[in-house]
mmCIF file of C-alpha atoms in Angstrom:
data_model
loop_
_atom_site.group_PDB
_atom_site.id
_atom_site.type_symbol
_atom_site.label_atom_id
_atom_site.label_comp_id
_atom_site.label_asym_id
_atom_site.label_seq_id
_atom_site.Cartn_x
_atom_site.Cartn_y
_atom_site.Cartn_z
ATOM 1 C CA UNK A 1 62.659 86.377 114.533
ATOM 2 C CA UNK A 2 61.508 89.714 115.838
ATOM 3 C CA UNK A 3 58.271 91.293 115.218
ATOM 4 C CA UNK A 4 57.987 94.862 114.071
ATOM 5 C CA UNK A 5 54.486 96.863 114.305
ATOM 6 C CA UNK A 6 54.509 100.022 112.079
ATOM 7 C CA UNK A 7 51.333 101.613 112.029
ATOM 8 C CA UNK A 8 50.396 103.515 108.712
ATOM 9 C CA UNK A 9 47.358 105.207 107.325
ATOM 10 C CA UNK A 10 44.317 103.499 105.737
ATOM 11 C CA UNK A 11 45.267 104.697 101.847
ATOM 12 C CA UNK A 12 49.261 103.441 102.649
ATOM 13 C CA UNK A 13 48.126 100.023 103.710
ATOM 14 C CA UNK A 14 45.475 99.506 101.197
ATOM 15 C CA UNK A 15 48.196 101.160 98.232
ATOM 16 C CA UNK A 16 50.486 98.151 100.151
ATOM 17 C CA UNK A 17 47.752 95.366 99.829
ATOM 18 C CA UNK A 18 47.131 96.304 95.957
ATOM 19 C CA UNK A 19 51.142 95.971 95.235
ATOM 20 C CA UNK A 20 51.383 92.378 97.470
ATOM 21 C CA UNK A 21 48.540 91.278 95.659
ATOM 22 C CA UNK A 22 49.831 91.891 92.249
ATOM 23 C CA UNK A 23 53.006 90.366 93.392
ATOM 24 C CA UNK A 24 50.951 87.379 94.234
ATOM 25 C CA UNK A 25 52.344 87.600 98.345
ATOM 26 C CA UNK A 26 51.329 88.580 101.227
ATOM 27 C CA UNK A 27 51.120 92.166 102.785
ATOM 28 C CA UNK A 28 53.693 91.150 105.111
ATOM 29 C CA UNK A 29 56.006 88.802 102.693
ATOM 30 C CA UNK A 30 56.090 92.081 100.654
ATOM 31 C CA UNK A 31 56.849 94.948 103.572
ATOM 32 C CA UNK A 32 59.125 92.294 104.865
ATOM 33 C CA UNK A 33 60.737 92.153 101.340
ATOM 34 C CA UNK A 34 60.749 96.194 100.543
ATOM 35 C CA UNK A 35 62.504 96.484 104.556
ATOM 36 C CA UNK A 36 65.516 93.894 103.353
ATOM 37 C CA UNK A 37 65.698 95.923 100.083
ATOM 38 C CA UNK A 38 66.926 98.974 101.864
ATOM 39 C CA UNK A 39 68.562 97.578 104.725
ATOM 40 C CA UNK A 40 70.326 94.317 103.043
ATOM 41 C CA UNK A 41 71.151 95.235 98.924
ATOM 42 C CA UNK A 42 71.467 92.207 96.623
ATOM 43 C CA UNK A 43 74.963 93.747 95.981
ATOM 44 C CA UNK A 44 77.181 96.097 98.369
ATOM 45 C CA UNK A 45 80.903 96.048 97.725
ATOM 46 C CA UNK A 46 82.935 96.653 100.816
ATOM 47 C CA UNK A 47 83.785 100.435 100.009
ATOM 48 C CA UNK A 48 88.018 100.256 101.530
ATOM 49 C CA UNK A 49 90.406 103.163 101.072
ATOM 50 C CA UNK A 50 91.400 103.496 97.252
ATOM 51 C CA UNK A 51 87.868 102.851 96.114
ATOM 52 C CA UNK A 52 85.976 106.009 94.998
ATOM 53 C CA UNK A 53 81.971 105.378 95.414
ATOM 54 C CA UNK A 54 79.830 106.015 92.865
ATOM 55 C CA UNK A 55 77.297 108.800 93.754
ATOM 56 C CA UNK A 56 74.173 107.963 94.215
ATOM 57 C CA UNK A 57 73.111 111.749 93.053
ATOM 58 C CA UNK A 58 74.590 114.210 91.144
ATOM 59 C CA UNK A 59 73.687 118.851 90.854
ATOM 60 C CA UNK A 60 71.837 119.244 87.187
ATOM 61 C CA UNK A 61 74.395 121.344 86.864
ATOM 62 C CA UNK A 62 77.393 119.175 87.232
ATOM 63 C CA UNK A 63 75.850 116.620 84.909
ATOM 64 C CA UNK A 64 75.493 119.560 82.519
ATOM 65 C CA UNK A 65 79.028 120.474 82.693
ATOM 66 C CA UNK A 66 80.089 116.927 82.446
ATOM 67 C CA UNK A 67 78.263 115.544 79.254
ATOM 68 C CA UNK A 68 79.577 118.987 77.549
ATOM 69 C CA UNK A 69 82.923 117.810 78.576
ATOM 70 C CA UNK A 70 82.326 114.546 77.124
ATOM 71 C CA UNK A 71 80.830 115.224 73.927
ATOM 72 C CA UNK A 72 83.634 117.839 73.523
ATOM 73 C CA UNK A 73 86.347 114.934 74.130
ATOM 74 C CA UNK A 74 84.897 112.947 71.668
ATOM 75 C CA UNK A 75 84.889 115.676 68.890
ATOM 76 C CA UNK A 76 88.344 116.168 69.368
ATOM 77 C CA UNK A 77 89.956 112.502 69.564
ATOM 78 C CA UNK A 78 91.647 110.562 66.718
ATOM 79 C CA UNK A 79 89.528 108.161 64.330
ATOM 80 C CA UNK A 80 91.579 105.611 65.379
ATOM 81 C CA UNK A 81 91.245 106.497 69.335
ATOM 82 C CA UNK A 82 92.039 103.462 71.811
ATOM 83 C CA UNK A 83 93.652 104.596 74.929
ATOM 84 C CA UNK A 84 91.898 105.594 78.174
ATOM 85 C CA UNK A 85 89.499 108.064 77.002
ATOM 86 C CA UNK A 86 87.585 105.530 74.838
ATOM 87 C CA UNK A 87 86.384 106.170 71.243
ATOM 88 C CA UNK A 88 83.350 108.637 69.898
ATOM 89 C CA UNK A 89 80.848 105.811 70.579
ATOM 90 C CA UNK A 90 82.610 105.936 74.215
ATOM 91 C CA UNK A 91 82.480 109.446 75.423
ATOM 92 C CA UNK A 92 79.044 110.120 73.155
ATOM 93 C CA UNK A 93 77.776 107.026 75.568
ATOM 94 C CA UNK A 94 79.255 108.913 79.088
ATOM 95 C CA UNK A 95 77.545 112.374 78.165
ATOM 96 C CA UNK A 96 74.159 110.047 77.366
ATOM 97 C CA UNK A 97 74.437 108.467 80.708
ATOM 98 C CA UNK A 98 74.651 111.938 82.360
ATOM 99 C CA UNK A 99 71.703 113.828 80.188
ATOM 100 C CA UNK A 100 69.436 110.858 80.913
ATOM 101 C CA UNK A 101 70.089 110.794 84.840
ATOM 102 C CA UNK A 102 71.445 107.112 84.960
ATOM 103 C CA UNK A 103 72.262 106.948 88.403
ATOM 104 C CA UNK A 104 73.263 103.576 88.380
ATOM 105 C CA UNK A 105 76.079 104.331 85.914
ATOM 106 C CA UNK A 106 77.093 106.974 87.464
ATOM 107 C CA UNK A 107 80.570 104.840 88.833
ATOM 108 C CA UNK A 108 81.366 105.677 84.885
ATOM 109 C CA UNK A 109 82.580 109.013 86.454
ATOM 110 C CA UNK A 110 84.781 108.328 88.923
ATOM 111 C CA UNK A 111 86.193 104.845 87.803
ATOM 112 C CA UNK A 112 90.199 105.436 87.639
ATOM 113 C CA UNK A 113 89.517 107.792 90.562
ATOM 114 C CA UNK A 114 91.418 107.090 94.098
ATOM 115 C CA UNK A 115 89.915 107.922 97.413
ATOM 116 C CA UNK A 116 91.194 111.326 98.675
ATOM 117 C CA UNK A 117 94.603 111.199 101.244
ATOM 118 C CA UNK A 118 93.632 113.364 103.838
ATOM 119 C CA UNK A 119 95.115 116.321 104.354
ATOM 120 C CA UNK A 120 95.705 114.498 108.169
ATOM 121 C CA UNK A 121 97.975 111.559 106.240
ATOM 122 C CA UNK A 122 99.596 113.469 103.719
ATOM 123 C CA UNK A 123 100.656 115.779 106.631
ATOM 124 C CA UNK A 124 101.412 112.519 108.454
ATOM 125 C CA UNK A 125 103.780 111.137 105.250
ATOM 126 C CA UNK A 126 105.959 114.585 105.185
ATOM 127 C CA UNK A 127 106.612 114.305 109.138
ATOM 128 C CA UNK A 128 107.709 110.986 108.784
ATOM 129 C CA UNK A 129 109.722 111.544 105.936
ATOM 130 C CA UNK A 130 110.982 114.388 107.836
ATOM 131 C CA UNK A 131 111.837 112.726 110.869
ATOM 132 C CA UNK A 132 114.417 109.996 108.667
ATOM 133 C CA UNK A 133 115.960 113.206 107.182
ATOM 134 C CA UNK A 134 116.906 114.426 110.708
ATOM 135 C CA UNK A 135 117.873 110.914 111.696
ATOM 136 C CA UNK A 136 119.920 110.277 108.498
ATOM 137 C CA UNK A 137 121.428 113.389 109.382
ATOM 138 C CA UNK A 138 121.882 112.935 112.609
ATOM 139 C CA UNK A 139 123.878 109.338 112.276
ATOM 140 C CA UNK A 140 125.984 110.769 109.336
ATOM 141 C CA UNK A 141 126.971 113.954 111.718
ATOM 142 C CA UNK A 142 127.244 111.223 114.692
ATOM 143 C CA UNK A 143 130.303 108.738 112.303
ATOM 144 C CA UNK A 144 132.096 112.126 110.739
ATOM 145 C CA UNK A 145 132.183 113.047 114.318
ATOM 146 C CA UNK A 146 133.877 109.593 115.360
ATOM 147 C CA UNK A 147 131.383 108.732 117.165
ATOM 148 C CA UNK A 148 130.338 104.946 115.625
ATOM 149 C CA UNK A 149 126.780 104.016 114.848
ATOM 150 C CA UNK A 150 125.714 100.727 115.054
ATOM 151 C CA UNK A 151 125.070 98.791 112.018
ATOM 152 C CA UNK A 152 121.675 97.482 113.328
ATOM 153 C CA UNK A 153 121.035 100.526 114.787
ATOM 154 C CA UNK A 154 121.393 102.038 111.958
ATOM 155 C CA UNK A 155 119.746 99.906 109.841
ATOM 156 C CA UNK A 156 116.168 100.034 112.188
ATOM 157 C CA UNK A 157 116.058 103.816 111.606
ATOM 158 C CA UNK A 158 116.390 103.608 107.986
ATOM 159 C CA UNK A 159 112.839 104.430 106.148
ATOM 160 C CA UNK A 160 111.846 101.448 104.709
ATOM 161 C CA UNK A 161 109.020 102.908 102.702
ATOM 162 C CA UNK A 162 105.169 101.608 103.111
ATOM 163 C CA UNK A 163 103.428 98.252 102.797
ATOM 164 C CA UNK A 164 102.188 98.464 99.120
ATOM 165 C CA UNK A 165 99.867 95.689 99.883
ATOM 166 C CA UNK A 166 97.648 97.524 102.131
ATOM 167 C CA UNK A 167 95.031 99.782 100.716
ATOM 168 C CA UNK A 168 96.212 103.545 102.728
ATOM 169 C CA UNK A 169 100.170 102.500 102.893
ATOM 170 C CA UNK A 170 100.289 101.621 99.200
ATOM 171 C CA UNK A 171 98.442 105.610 98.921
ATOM 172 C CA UNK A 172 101.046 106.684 100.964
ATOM 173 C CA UNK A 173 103.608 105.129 99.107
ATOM 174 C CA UNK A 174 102.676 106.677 95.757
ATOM 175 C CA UNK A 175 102.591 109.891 98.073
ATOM 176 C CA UNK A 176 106.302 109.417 98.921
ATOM 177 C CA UNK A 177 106.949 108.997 95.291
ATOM 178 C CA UNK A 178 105.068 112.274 94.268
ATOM 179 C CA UNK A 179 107.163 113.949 96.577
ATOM 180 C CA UNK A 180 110.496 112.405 95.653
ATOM 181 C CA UNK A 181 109.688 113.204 92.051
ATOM 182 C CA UNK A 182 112.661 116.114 92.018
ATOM 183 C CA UNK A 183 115.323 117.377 94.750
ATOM 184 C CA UNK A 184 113.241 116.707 97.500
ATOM 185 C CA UNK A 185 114.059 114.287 100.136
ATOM 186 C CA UNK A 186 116.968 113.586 98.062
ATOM 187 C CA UNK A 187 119.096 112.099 101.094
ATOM 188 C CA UNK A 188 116.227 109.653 101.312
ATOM 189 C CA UNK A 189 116.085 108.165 98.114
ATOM 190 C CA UNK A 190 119.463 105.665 98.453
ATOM 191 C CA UNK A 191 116.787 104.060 101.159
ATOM 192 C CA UNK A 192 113.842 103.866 99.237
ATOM 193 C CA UNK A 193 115.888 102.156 96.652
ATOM 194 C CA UNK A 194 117.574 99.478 98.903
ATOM 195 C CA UNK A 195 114.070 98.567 100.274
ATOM 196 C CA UNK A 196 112.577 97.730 97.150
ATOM 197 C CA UNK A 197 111.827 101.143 95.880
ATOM 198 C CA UNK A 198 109.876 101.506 98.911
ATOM 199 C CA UNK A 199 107.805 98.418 99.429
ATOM 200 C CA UNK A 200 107.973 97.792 102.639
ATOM 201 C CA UNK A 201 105.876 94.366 102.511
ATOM 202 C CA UNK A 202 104.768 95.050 105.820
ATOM 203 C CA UNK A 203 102.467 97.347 107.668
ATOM 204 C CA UNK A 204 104.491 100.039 108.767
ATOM 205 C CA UNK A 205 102.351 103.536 109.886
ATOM 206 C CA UNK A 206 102.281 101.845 113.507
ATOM 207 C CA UNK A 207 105.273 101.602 113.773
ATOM 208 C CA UNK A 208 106.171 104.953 112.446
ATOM 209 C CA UNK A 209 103.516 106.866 114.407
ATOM 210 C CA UNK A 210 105.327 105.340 117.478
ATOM 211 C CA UNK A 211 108.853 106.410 116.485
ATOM 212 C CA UNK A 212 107.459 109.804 115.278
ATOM 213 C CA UNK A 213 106.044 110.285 118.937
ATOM 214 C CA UNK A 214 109.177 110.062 120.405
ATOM 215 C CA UNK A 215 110.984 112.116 118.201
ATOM 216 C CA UNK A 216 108.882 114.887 118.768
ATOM 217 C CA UNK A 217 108.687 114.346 122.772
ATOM 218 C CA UNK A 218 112.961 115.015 121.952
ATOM 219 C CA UNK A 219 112.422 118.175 120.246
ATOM 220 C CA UNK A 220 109.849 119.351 122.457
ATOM 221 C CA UNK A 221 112.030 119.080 125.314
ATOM 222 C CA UNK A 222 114.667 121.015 123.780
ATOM 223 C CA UNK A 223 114.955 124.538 123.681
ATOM 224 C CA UNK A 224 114.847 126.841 119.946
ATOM 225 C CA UNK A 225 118.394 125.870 118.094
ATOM 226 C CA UNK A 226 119.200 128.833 115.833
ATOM 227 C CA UNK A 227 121.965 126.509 114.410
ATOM 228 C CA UNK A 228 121.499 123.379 111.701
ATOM 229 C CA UNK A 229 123.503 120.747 114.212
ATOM 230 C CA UNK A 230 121.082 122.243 116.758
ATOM 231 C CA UNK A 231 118.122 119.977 115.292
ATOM 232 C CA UNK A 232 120.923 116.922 115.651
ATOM 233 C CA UNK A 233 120.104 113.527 117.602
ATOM 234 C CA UNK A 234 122.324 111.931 119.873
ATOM 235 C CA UNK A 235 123.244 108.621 120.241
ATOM 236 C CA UNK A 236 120.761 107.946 123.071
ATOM 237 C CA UNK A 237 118.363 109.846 121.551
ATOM 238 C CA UNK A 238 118.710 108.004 117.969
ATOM 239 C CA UNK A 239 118.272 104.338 120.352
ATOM 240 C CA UNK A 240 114.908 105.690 122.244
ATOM 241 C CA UNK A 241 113.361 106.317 119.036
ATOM 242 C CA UNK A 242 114.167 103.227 117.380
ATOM 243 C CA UNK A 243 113.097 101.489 120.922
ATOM 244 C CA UNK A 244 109.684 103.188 120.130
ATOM 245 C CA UNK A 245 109.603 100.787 117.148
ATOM 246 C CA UNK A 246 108.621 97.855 119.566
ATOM 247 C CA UNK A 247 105.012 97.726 120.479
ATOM 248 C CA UNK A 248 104.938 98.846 124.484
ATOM 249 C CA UNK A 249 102.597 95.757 125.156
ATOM 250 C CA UNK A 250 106.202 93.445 123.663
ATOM 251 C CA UNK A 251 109.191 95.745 124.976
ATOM 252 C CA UNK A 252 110.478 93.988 128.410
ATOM 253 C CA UNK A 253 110.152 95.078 131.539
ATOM 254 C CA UNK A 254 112.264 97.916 132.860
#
């Protein structure tokens, strides 16, 4: 076990002896006790993306705002109130919790809250999803052309939605949804339906991340199309991205 010497004035270890002595320990049981307190908590949920944390500490001012807002709602709600905003007793309880400076019910605030999706994946969701528009495009262009697609080819560039399992895919997912909720991405939706409204049951950001890379090393390469079919993959272009799918450490040797 490894020793620790802290060295503290005379008052601050005498004010420690007088508390380990009422505690009926030693000076060292109890320092030894207050360090594990603040290092080690009795309690200390594994905070994973879709859980909001309570704050520890909130402005006077936004407490303020917040038990108004709460002792407003529960003027205005039914009698017989019984859906998510609670009763009278309910809100009237919330606002009390914020007046009095409860910190440890402060979670009361942001329970039904979801972590924030970055501005850095929602941007990553819309390039995705607009990187299977191109491709969709691309293979319908490709067989009204005459030129056939592969079935499995076609099928491995197909957006199979996100892992709704996993805490940030299952964000994304409702993300995809939001975004789907009117015209938008409309030539996408027949695939989100056939892969179980877009439950992909597997992780699936690696693997899209990959693909994405590749379809913008394409583009990049090109020069500025001033016409739609400019923006069209090819055949060998539509294969190297869905190559990128493999993991390089698992694609064979060239």
């Amino acid at each position: 076990m490894a020793v620790l010497n802290v060295r503290v004035d005379d008052h601050v270890r005498d004010q420690l002896k007088e508390m380990a002595d009422a505690e009926g320990v030693t000076l060292s049981e109890y320092v030894r006790d207050l360090l594990l307190e603040a290092v080690m908590p009795v309690y200390a949920a594994d905070v994973k993306h879709g859980d909001e944390p309570a704050p520890e500490s909130m402005r006077t001012i936004d407490r303020q705002v917040l038990s108004l807002l709460h002792r407003i709602l529960a003027r205005v709600l039914p009698e017989d109130a019984n859906d998510v905003d609670g009763d009278l007793e309910y809100q009237l309880k919330r606002a009390k919790i914020l007046e009095e400076g409860f910190a440890g019910e402060y979670w009361l605030e942001v329970a039904g809250l979801r972590t924030e999706l970055s501005k850095r994946d929602c941007g990553r969701v819309s390039d995705i999803l607009q990187m299977f528009r191109i491709i969709t495009f691309s293979i319908n262009h490709l067989r009204e052309d005459g030129t056939p697609v592969d079935q499995k080819l076609a099928f491995e560039l197909e957006f199979q939605g996100f892992d709704h399992n996993d805490a940030l895919e299952g964000h994304m997912a409702t993300y995809v949804e939001y975004q789907m909720r009117d015209d938008r991405w409309s030539e996408l939706k027949p695939q989100v339906e056939r892969n179980d409204h877009g439950n992909s049951h597997a992780r699936m950001l690696d693997t899209y991340m990959r693909m994405l890379g590749e379809y913008r090393r394409i583009m990049d390469s090109r020069k500025r199309g001033f016409n739609r079919f400019d923006y069209l993959l090819t055949l060998d272009e539509l294969q190297q991205i869905a190559d990128a799918r493999v993991h390089p450490s698992n694609r064979p040797p060239r």
